[in-house]
XYZ file of C-alpha atoms in Angstrom:
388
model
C 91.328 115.169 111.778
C 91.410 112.391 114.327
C 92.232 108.604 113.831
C 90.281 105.905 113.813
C 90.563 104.641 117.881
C 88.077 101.742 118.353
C 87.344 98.530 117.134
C 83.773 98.944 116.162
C 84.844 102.447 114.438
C 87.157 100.397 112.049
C 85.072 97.388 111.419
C 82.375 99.746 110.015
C 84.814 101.450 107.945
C 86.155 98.157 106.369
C 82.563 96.869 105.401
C 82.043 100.152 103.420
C 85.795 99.820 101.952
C 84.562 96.076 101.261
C 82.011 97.753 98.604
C 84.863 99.593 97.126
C 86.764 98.860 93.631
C 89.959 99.341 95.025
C 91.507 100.958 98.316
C 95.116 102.749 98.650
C 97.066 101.570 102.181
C 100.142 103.229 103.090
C 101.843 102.602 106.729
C 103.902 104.214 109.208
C 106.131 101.810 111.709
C 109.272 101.721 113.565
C 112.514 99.471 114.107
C 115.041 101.063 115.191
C 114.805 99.046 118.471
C 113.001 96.018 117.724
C 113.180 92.958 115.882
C 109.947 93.061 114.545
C 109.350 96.175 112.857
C 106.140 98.062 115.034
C 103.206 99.176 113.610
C 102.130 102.465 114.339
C 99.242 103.930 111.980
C 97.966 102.672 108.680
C 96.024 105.038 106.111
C 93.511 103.570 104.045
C 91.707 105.578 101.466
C 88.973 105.004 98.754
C 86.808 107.482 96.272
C 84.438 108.622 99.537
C 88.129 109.733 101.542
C 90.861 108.684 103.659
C 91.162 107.935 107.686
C 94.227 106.647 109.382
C 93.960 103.471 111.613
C 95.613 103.888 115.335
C 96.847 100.051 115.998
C 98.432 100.980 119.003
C 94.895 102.737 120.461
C 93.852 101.035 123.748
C 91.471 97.823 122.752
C 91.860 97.872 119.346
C 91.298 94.695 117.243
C 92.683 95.078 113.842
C 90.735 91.441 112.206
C 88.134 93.538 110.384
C 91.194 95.052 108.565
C 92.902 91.862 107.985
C 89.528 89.992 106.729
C 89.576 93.130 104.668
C 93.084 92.589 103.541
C 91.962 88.986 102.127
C 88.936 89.841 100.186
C 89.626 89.912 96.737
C 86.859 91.151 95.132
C 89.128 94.406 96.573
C 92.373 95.721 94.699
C 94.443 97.082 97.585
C 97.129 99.511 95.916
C 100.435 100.393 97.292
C 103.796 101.918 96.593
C 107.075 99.756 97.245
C 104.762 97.619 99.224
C 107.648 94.529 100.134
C 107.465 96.122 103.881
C 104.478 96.684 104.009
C 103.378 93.146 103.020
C 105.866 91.993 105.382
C 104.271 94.000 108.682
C 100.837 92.615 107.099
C 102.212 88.863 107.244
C 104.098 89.007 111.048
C 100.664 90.283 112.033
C 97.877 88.035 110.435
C 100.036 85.219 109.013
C 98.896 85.927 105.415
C 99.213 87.947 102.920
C 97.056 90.824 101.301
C 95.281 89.785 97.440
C 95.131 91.077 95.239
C 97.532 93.689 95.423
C 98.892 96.576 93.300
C 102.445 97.770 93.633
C 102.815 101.283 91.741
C 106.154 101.275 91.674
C 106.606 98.077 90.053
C 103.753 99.248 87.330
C 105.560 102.788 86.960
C 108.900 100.993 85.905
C 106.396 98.847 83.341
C 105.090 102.440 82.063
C 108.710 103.578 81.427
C 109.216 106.065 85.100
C 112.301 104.721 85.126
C 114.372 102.135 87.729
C 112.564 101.832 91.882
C 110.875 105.251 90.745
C 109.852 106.966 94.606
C 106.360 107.761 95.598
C 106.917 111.648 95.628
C 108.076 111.328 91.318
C 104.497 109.697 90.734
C 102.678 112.476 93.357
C 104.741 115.377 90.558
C 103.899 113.533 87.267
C 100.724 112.225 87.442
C 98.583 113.462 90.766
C 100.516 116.720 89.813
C 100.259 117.585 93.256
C 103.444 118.168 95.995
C 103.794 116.614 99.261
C 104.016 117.551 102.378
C 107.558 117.141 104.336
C 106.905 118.427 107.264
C 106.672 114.955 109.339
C 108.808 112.677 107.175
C 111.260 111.948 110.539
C 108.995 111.594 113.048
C 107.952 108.791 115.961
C 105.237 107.308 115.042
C 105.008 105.410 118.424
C 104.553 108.691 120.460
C 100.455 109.922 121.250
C 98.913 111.988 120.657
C 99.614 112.448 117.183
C 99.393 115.994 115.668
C 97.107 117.539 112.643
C 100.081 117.726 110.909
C 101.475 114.001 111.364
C 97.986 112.892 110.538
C 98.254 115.283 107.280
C 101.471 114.036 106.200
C 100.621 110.523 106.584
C 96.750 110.496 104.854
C 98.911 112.337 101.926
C 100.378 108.860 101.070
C 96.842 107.348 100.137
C 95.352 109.847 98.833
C 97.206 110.854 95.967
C 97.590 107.533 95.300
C 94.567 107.151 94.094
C 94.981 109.232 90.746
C 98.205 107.377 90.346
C 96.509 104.087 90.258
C 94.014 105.476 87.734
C 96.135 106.653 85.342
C 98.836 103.710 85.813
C 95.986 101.266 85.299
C 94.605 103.256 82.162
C 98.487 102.802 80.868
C 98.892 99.204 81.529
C 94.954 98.767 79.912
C 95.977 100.473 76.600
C 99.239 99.123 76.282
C 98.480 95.796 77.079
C 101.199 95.331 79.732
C 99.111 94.535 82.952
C 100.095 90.582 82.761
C 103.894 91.892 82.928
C 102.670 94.133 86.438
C 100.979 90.688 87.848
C 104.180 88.923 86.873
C 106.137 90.713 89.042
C 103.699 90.770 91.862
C 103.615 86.837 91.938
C 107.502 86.783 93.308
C 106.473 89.232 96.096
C 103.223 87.235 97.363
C 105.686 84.171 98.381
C 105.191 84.204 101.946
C 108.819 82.688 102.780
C 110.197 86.119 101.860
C 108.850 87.279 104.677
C 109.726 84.118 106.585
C 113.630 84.322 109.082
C 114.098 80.308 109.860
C 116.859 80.416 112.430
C 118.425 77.342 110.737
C 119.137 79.823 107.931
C 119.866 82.726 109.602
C 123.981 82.423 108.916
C 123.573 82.859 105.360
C 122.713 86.626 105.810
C 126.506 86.610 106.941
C 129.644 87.341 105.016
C 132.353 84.783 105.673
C 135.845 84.523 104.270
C 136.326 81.305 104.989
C 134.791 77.717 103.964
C 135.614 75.711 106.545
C 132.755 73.239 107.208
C 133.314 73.633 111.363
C 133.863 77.629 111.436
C 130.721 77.250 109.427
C 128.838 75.259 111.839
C 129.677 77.563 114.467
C 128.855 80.187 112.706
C 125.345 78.827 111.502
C 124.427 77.759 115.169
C 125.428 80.949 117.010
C 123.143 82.628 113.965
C 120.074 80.472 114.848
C 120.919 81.285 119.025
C 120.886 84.417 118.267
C 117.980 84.857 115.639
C 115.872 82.932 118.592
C 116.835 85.447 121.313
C 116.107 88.292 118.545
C 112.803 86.954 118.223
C 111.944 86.144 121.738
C 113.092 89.716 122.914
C 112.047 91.620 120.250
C 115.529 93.203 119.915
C 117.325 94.334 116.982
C 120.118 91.036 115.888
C 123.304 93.653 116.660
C 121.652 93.863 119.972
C 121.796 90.469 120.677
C 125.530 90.324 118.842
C 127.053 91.910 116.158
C 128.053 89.855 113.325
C 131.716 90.334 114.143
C 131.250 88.671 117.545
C 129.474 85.908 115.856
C 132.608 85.237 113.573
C 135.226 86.210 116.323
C 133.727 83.151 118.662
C 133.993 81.129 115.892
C 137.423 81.621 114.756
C 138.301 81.177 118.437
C 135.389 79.058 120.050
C 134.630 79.263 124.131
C 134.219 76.378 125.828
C 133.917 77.810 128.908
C 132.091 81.029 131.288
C 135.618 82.101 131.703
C 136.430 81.818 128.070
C 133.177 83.460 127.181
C 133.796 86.763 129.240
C 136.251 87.369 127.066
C 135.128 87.381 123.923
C 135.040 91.638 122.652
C 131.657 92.784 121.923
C 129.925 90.797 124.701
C 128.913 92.675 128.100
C 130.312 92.081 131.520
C 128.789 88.954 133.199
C 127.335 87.704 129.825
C 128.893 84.156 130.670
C 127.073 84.133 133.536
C 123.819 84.678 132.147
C 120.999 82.798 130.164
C 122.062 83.606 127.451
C 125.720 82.750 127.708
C 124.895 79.250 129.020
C 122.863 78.922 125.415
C 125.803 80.477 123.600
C 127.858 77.965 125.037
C 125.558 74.725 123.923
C 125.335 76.009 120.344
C 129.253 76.287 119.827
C 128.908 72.705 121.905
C 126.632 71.642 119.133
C 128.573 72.707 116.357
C 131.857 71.365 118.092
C 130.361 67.738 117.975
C 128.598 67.984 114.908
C 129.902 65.057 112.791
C 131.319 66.349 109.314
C 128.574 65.039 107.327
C 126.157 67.347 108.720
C 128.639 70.135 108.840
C 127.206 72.889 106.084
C 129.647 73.346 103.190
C 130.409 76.012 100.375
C 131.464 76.120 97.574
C 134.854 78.319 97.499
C 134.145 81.743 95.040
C 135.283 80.910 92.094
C 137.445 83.890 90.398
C 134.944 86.099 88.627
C 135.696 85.480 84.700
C 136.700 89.072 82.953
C 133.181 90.460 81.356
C 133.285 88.958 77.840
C 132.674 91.979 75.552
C 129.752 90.247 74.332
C 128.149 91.495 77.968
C 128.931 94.992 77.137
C 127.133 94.905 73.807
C 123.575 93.378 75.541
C 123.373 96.059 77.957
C 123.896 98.703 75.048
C 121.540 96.843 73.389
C 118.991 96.126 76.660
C 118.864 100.138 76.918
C 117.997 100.455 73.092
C 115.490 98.033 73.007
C 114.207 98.957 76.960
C 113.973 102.807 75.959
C 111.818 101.934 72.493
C 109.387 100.005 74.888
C 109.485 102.673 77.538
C 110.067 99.759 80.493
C 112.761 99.939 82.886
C 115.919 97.904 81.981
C 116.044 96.608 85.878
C 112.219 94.505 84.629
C 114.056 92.958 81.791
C 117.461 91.955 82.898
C 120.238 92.920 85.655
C 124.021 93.517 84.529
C 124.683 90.483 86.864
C 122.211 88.143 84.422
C 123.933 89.839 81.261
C 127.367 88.532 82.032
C 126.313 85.494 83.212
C 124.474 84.693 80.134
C 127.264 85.980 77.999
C 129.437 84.015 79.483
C 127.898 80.578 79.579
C 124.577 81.261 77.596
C 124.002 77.342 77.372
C 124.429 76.799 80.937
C 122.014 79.888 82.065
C 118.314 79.949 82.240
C 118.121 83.683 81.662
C 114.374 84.812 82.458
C 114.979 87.566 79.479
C 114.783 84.128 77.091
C 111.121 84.039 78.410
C 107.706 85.521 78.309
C 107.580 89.212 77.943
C 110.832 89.508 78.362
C 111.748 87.645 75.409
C 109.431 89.803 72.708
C 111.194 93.113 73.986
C 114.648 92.090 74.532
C 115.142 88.096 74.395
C 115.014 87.717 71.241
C 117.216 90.438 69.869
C 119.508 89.441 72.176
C 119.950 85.813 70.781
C 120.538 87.771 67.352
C 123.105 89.576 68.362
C 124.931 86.835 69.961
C 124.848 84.801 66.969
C 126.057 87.089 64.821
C 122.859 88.126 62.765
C 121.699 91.417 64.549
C 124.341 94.185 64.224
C 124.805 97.950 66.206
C 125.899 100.791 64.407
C 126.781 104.267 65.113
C 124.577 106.869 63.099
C 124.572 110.748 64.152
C 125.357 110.357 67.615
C 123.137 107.295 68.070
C 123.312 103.850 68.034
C 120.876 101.727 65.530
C 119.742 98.338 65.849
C 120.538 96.612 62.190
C 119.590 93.315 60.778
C 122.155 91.311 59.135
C 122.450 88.222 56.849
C 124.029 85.577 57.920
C 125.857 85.140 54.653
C 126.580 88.666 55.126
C 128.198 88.016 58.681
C 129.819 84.774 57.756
């Protein structure tokens, strides 16, 4: 069982995967100690078998695989792909098409909510997986038979799953609602960390325009040195530093060496110099430019009315076998049942609409009813001369 090592080994593979109806990828990377997150094997598989890809082998050029990754006459097939795709992006600047998330399908075919990869392996593959190398280093070489084992198991029982998922979404018609979802992950800004936007990852108790422009250009300084170094953001700063200098900004190398949470000397250094020109910025940034928000507004008590959809999302989610998390969040339901003329709630639309949507406008106008009946709730009709 060996990995594929060279360049010329891999580009062969990928023009017999390029004949192929659809392929199952699966990767293994690190980031505990690096910004961006390292790739360290990728498993492809397809109806002939499965090899694993060594990017970190000596020479290798991984372009077949990405020119591979764009050709979509190929269905590439993954489970909870988001990182994936993201490792895929940083590396090629594009992203794969078309692709196939199964986790996303198996909440369409009624597995339930962000059903994992080993649930699908059990219920359809009906197959176990192997454990033994779930916490390992990918990084370190060689790698053993039983890494290598482990790692080829997430392709290839993947490959039944995507059968039988596909066969599912075929005879039920539902396959639109799968490429629905896909659309919002093939957005390549989600994959996309603009320094200039880097603050609003933060928490903040506090709108004041100038903390905030402190805050929001010691996020970009340090999102830059992140990326430059390769170095995990809390390694750069912690987010508590970030908000202590700006509740108490330095304006000087003396000043700087003692902010907590910053090493010895740091106001010495590069980095403290730029430190010291972002808070500068942000000090002299006129209030106009100055980023502003809006001050949380009290959260509004849950209007009953909320309460009643999501008894009534679950009814009408379990008859349809789809996960409730597809149709609508708790978050939406208030919302909408709270201002429902002020909300453009994505159940009013689409598929969403024909499972849920439109019950839901029912019951909130008075002419769809829920009643108990032996231990279970019922869905009723009503008049509205009945109701009024």
């Amino acid at each position: 069982m060996q990995p594929i090592t060279s360049t010329e080994a891999l580009a062969a593979l990928c023009d017999e995967w390029k004949k192929a109806e659809f392929i199952t990828v699966d990767t293994e990377f690190l980031r505990d100690h690096t910004y961006y997150p390292k790739l360290c094997l990728i498993q492809v598989a397809d109806d002939h078998g499965a090899h694993a890809i060594d990017p970190l082998a000596d020479g290798m050029d991984l372009a077949a695989f990405f020119e591979l990754m764009a050709d979509t006459n190929v269905v590439k097939v993954l489970h909870a792909c988001r990182q994936d795709l993201e490792i895929f992006y940083l590396l090629s600047g594009d992203l794969p098409r078309p692709v196939f998330d199964t986790q996303i399908a198996a909440m369409v075919c009624g597995f339930g909510e962000s059903v994992g990869y080993e649930t699908l392996v059990q219920k359809l593959a009906r197959a176990s997986l192997d454990k033994s190398a779930r916490y390992t280093d990918w990084s370190r070489r060689p790698l053993t038979d039983t890494q290598l084992h482990y790692a080829l198991g997430d392709v290839t029982h993947l490959r039944k799953i995507y059968r039988k998922l596909s066969k599912e979404l075929a005879d039920t018609g539902r396959g639109a609602w799968v490429e629905e979802e896909m659309q919002a992950l093939m957005d390549p800004n989600l994959y996309k960390t603009e320094p200039d936007e880097a603050w609003l990852r933060l928490k903040v108790r506090t709108s004041k325009p100038r903390f905030l422009g402190i805050v929001k250009e010691l996020c970009a300084w340090r999102e830059v040195q992140a990326q430059e170094r390769d170095m995990p953001r809390s390694r750069i700063a912690k987010d508590e530093t970030i908000l202590e200098i700006a509740a108490h900004p330095p304006m000087s190398e003396e000043a700087l060496e003692k902010i907590r949470g910053l090493p010895k000397g740091f106001g010495r250094s590069k980095g403290g110099a730029a430190l010291l020109s972002a808070v500068d910025r942000a000090m002299k940034m006129s209030e106009d430019d100055l980023p502003h928000i809006e001050k949380a507004k009290p959260r509004p008590a849950t209007p009953p009315m909320a309460d009643l959809l999501k008894v009534l999302l679950k009814i009408k989610c379990d008859e349809a076998r789809v996960a409730p998390r597809m149709v609508a969040s708790a978050q939406e339901l208030e919302a909408w049942a709270s201002e429902p003329d002020k909300v453009d709630f994505k159940a009013m639309h689409g598929w969403r609409y024909e499972i849920f949507g439109a019950d839901a406008e029912k019951l909130m106008k008075g002419t769809l009813g829920l009643t108990a009946r032996k231990g279970d709730i019922d869905v009723v009709e009503l008049f509205e001369e009945e109701y009024d």
